[in-house]
Short mmCIF file of C-alpha atoms in Angstrom, two decimals:
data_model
loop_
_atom_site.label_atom_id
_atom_site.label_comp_id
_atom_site.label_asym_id
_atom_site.label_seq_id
_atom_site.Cartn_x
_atom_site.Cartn_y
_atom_site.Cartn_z
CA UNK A 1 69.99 56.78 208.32
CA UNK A 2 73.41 56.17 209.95
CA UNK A 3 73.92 56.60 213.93
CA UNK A 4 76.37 59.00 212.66
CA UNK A 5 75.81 62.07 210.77
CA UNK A 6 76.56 65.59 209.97
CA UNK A 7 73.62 67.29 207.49
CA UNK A 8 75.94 69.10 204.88
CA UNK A 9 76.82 66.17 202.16
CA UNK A 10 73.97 64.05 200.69
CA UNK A 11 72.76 65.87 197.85
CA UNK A 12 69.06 65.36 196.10
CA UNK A 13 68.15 66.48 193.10
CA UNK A 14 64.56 67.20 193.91
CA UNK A 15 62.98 67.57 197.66
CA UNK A 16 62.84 64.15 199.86
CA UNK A 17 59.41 63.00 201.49
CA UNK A 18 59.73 64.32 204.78
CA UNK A 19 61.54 61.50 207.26
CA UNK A 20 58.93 59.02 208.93
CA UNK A 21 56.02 60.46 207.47
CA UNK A 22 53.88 59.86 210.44
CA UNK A 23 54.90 62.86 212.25
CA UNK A 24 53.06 65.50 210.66
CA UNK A 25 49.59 65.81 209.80
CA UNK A 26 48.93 67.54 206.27
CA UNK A 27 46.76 69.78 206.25
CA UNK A 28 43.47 69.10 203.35
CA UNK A 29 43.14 71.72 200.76
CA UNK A 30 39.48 73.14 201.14
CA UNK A 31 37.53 74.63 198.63
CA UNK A 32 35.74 78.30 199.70
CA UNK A 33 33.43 80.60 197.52
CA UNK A 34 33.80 83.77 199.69
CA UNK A 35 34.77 85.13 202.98
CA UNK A 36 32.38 84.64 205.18
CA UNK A 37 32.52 80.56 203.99
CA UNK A 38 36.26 81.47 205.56
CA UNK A 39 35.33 82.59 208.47
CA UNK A 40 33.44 80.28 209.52
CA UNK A 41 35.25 77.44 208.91
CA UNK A 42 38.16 79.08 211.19
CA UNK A 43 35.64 79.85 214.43
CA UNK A 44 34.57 76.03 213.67
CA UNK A 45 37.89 74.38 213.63
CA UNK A 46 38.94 76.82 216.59
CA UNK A 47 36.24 75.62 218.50
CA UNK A 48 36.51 72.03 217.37
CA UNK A 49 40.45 72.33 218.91
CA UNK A 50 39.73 73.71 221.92
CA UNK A 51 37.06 71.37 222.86
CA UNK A 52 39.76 68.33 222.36
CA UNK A 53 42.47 69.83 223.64
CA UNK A 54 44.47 69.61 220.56
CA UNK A 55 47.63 70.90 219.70
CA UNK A 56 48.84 69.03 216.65
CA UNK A 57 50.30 71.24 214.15
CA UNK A 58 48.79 70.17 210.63
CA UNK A 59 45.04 70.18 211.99
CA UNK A 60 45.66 74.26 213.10
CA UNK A 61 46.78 74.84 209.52
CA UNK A 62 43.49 75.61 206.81
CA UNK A 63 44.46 75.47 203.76
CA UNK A 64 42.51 76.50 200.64
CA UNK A 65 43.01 77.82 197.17
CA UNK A 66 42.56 81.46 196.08
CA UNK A 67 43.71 83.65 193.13
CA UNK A 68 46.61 85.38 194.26
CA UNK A 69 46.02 89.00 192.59
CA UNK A 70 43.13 89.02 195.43
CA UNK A 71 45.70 87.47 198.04
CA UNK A 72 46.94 90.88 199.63
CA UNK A 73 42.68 92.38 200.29
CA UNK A 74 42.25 88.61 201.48
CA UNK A 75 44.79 88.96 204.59
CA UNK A 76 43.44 92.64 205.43
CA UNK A 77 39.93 91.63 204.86
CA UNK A 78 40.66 87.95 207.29
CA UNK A 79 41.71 89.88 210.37
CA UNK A 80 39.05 93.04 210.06
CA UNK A 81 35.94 89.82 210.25
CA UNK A 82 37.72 88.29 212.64
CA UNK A 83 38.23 91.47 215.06
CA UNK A 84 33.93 91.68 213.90
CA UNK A 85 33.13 88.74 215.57
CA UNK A 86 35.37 89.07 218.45
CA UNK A 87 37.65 86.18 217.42
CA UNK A 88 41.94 86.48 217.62
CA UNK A 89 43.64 87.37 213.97
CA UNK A 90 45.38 84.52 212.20
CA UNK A 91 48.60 83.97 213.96
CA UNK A 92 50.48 83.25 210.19
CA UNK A 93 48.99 83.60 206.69
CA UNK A 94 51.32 82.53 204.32
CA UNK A 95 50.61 81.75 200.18
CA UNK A 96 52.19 79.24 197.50
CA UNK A 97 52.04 81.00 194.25
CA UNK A 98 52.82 78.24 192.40
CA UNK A 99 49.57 76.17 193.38
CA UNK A 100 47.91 79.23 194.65
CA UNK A 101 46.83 78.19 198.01
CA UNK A 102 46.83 79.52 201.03
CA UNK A 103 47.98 78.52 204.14
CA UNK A 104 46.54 79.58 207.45
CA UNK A 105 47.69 79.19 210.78
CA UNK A 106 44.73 80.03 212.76
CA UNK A 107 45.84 78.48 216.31
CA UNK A 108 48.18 80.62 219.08
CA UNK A 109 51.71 79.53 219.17
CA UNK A 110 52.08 76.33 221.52
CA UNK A 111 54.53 76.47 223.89
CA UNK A 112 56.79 73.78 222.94
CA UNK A 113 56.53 75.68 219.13
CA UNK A 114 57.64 78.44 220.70
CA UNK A 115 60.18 77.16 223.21
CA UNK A 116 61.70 75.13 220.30
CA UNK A 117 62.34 78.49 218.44
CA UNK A 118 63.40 80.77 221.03
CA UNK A 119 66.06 78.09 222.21
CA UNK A 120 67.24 77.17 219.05
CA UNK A 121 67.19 81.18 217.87
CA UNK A 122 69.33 81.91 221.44
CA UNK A 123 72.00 79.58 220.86
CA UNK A 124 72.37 80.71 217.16
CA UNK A 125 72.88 84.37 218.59
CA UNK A 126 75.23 82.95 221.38
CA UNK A 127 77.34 80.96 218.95
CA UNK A 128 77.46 84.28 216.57
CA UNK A 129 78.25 86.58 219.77
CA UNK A 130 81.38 84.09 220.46
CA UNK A 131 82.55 83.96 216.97
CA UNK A 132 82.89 87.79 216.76
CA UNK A 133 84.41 87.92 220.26
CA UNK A 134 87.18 85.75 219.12
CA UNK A 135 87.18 87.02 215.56
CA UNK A 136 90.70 88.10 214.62
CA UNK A 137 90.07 89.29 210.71
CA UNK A 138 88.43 92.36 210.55
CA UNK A 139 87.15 91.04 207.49
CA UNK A 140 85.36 88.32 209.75
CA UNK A 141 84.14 90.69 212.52
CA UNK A 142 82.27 93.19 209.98
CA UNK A 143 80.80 90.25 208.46
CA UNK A 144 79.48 88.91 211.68
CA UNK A 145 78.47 92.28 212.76
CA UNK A 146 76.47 92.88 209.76
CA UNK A 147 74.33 89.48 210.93
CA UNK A 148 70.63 90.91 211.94
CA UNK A 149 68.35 88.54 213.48
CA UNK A 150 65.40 89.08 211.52
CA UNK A 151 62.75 87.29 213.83
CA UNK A 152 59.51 85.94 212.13
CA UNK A 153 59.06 89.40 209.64
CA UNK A 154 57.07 88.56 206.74
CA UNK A 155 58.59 87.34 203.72
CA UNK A 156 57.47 88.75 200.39
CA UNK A 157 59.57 88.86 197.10
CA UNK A 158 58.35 89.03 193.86
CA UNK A 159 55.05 87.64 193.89
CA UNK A 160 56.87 84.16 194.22
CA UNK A 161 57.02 83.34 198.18
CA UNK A 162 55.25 84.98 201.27
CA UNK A 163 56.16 83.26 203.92
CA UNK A 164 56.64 84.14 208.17
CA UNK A 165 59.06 81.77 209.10
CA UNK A 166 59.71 80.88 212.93
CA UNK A 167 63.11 82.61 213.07
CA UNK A 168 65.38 84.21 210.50
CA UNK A 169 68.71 85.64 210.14
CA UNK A 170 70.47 88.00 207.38
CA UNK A 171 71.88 91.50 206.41
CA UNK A 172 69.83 94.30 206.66
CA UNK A 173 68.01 95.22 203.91
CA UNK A 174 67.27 92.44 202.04
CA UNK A 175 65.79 88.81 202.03
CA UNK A 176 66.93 86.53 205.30
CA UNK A 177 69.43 84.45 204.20
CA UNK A 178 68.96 81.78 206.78
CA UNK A 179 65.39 80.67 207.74
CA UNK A 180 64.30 78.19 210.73
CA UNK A 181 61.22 76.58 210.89
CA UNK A 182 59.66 74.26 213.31
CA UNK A 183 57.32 71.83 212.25
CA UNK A 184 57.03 72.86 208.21
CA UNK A 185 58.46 74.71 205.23
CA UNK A 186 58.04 75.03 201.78
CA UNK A 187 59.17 77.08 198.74
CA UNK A 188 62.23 79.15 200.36
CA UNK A 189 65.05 78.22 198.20
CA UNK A 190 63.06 78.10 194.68
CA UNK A 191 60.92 81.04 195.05
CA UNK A 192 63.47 83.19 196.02
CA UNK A 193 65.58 82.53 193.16
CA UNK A 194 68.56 81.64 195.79
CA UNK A 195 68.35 84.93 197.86
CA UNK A 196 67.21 82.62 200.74
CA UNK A 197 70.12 80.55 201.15
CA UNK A 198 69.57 77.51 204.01
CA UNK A 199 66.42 76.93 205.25
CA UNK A 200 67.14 74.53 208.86
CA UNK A 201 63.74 72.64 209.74
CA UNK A 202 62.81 71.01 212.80
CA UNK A 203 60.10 68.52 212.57
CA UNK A 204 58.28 67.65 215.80
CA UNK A 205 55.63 64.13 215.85
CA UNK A 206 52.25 64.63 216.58
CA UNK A 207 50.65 63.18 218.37
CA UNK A 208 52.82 62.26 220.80
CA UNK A 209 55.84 64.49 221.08
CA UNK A 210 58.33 61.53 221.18
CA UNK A 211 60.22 61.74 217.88
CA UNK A 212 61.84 65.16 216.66
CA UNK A 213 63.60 65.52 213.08
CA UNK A 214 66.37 67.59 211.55
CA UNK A 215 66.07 69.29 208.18
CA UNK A 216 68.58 71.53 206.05
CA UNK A 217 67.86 73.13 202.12
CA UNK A 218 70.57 74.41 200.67
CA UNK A 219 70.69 76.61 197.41
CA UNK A 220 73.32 74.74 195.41
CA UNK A 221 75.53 77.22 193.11
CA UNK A 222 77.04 74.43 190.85
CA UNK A 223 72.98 73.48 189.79
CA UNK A 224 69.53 74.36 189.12
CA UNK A 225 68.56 72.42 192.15
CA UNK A 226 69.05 72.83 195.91
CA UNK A 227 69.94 69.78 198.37
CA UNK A 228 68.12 68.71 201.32
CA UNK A 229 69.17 66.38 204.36
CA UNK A 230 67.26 65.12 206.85
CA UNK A 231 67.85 63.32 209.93
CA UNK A 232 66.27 61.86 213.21
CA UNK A 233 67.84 63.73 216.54
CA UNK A 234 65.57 62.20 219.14
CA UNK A 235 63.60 59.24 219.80
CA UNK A 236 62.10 57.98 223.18
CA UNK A 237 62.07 54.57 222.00
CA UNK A 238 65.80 54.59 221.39
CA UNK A 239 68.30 53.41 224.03
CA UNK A 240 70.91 55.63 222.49
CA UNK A 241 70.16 58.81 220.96
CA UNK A 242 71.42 59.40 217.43
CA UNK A 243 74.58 61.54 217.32
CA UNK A 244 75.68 64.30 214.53
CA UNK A 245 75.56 67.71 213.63
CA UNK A 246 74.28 70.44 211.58
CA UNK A 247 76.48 72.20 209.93
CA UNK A 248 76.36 76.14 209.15
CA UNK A 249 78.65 78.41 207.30
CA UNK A 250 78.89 82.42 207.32
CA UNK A 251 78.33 82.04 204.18
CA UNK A 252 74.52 80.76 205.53
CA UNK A 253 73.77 84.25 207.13
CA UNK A 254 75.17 86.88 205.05
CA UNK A 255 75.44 85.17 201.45
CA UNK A 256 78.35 84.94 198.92
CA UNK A 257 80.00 88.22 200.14
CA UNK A 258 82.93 89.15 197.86
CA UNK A 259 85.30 89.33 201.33
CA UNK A 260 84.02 86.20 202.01
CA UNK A 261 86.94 83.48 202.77
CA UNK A 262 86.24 80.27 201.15
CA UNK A 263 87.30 78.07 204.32
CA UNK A 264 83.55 79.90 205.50
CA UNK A 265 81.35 79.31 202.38
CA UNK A 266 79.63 76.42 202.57
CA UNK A 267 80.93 73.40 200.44
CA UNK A 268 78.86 72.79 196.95
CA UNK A 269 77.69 69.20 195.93
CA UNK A 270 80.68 69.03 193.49
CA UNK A 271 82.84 70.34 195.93
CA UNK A 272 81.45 67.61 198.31
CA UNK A 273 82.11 65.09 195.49
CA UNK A 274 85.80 66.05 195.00
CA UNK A 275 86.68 65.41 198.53
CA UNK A 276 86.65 68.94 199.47
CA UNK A 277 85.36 69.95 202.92
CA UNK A 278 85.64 72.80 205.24
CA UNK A 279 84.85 73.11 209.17
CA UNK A 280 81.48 74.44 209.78
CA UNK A 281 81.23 77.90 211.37
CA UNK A 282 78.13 76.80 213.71
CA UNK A 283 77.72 73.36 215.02
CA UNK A 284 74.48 72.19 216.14
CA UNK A 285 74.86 69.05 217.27
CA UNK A 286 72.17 66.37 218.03
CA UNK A 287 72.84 66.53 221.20
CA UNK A 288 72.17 70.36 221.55
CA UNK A 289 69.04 69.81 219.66
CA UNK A 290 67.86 66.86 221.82
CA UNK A 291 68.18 69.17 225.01
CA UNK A 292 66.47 72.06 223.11
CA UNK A 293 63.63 69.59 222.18
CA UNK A 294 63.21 68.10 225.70
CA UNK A 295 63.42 71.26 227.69
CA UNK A 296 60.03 72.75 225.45
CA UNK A 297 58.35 70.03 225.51
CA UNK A 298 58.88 69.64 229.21
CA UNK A 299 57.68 73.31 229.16
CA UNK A 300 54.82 72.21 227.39
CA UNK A 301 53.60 69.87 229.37
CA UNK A 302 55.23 69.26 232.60
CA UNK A 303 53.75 66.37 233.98
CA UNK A 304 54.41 64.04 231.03
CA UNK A 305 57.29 64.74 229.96
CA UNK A 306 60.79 65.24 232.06
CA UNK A 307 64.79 66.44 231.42
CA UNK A 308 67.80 64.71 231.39
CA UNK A 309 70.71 65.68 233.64
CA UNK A 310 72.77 68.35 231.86
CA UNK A 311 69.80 69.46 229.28
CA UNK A 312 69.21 72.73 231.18
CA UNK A 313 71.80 75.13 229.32
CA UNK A 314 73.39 77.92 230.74
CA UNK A 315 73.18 81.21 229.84
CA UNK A 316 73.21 80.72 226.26
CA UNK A 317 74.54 84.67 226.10
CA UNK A 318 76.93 84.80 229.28
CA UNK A 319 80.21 83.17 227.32
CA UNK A 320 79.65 85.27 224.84
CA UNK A 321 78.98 88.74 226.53
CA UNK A 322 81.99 87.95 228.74
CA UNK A 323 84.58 87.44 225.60
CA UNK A 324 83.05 90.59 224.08
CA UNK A 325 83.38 92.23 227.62
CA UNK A 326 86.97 91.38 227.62
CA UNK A 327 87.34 92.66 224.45
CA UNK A 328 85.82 95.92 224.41
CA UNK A 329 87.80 96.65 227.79
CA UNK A 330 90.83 95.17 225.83
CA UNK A 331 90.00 97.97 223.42
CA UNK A 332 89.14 100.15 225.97
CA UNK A 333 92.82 99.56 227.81
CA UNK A 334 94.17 100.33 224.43
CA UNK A 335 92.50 103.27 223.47
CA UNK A 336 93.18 104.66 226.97
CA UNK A 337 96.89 103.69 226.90
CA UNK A 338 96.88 105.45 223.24
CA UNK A 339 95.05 108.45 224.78
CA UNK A 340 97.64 108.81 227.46
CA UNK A 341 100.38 108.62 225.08
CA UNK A 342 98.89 111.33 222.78
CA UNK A 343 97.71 113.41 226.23
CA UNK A 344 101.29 113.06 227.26
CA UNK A 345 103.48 113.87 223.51
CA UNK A 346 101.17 116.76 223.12
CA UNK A 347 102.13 117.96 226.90
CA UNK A 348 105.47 117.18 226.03
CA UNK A 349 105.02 118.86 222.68
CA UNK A 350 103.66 122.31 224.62
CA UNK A 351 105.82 121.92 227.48
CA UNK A 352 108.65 122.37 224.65
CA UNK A 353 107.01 125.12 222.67
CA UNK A 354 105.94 127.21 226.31
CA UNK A 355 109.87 126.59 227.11
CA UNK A 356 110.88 127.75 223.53
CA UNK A 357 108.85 130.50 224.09
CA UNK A 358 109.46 131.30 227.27
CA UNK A 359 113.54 130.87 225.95
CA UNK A 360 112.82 133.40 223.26
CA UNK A 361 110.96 135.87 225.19
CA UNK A 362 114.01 135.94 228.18
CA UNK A 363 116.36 136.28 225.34
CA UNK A 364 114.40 139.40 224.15
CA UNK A 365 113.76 140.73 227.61
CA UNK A 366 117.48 140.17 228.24
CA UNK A 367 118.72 142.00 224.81
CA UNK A 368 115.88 144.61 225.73
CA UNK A 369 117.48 145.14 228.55
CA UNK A 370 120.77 145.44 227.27
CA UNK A 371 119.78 147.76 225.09
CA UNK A 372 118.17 150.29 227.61
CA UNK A 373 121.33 149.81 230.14
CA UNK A 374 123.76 150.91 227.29
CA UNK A 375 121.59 153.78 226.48
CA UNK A 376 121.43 154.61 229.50
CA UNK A 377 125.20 154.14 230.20
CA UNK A 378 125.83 156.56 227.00
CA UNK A 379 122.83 158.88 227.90
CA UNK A 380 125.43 159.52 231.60
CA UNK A 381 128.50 159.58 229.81
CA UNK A 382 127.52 162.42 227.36
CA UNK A 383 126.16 163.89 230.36
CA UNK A 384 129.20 163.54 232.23
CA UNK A 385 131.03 164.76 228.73
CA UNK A 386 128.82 167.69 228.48
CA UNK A 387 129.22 168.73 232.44
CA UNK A 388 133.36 168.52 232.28
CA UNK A 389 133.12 170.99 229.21
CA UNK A 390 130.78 173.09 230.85
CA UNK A 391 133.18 173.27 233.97
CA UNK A 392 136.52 173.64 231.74
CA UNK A 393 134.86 176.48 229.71
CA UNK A 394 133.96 178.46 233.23
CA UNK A 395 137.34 178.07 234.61
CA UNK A 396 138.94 179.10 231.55
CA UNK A 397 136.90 182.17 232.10
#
């Protein structure tokens, strides 16, 4: 592990142990006959956990195996017991096909879970909200736009995966393509045959809350396999933190789209290999994550642990809402300045047709006129004609 590192160029063939090892507590695979066995094994632990106070992530997960035709009535037929006996419903039930077990989460969310995925969820949505407000390509912006934070929705597909992940972004209609986890993961990139495209992980020690860890899977196109990196971000017994990044691409959130410019896709191992790199869209730097990681657990439990000086963020929104502000009223200016213009040639436009008109109808009022005068002038003079013969004819007489 090197003080300095970005997470988007070692490439494994196979998934790496998980860093340290002695930050997570696996959970034991149990071994039930029916339901009610279930049950009672979750009050148990439940009560076991709340008597100690715990809040270590692996010993709130029960895991057992189960035939996964029956997997679907299990979940319905879980939460109807537990609302029986007067107990919560299982915060996340989640299933591995391939060994067919299932994985229960049967604590509440902890606060530093929770502040851990809400903070690193925000600043994902700020850093999104400022790429589209300085977006130029209009190729770029409707890609961006199309990004849906997908929260912690179930995901099902195919009888392969069914996972609820912590946080999870994507297009509408169709698998996440980027999922975050804190504390565990498995399965996302292989049982979704590569719809799921980056899984990021953060990995928090317990007990203890001292030591937090970086993860990122990534489907690899140029192989069968996927890649994985993994890196320490924060460690109280370290006089320096480490420093690096994690590095995102559009290509993360919305896939391979065919508008898709290659300087945002994210590089390939044999693209890595040849020397060829590209500037992440997002990124998350150590330091970010180290002030994400301090500020929940601080959250968590205020008395033990404190922040440093500069980890309470700003606004992780107000950058971003003010660029798109300016924007839209950019737009707005434009539209409005457009609007006058048209407001103003069509004026122009009817002020010239009404004087046209107006032109017209003189000139026929005028010709009318004429008309009726010279009738009138000839109407007198054969009048005048007709009187002179009249007079001539009588003094003739």
């Amino acid at each position: 592990m090197t003080p300095q590192n970005q997470l988007s160029v070692p490439a494994l063939s196979a998934p790496a142990a998980p860093p340290g090892g002695e930050h997570r507590v696996e959970p034991t695979v149990r071994v039930f006959s029916a339901i009610e066995e279930i049950i009672e094994c979750i009050v148990n632990t439940r009560q076991d956990l709340r008597a100690h106070d715990c809040d270590c992530a692996g010993e709130s997960i029960l895991s057992f195996h189960w035939q996964a035709s029956e997997v679907d009535e299990l979940s319905e037929q879980l939460d109807a017991r537990l609302a029986e006996v007067d107990e919560p419903k299982i915060r996340r039930f989640e299933y591995d096909y391939e060994s067919e077990t299932v994985y229960l989460d049967i604590m509440g969310e902890s606060t530093l879970h929770y502040q851990v995925q809400r903070r690193l969820r925000n600043y994902i949505n700020s850093r999104i909200a400022q790429l589209l407000a300085m977006a130029n390509d209009a190729r770029i912006r409707d890609l961006l736009r199309s990004i849906e934070e997908l929260g912690t929705a179930d995901i099902k597909y195919e009888s392969k995966i069914r996972k609820q992940p912590d946080a999870s972004f994507g297009q509408a209609g169709t698998l996440p393509s980027l999922v975050c986890e804190v504390s565990k993961a498995r399965q996302y990139i292989d049982s979704s045959d590569g719809k799921i495209q980056v899984a990021l992980l953060i990995d928090i020690q317990y007990p203890g809350i001292k030591k937090a860890w970086v993860s990122l899977l990534a489907a690899d196109d140029s192989s069968s396999s996927w890649v994985q990196h993994s890196d320490l971000f924060h460690d109280d017994d370290l006089d320096q933190q480490p420093a690096g990044q994690v590095a995102l691409y559009l290509s993360d959130f919305v896939g391979l789209a065919p508008s898709m410019p290659a300087a945002l896709c994210r590089p390939s191992t044999a693209e890595v290999a040849a020397g060829i790199t590209t500037n992440p869209t997002i990124a998350l730097t150590y330091e970010r994550l180290g002030a994400i990681f301090r500020m929940a657990r601080h959250l968590h439990s205020p008395t033990e642990f404190t922040m440093e000086a500069g980890d309470e963020e700003e606004n992780p929104y107000e950058d971003a809402e003010r660029r798109v502000a300016e924007a839209e009223q950019r737009v707005r200016q434009e539209e409005h300045i457009k609007a006058e213009r048209r407001v103003a040639e069509a004026e122009h436009r009817v002020r010239q047709e009404e004087r046209i008109e107006m032109e017209r109808r003189m000139a026929e009022e005028r010709t009318e006129m004429e008309r009726r005068m010279n009738a009138e002038f000839e109407r007198r003079i054969a009048a005048e004609i007709k009187r002179r013969v009249a007079e001539g004819r009588l003094k003739a007489e």
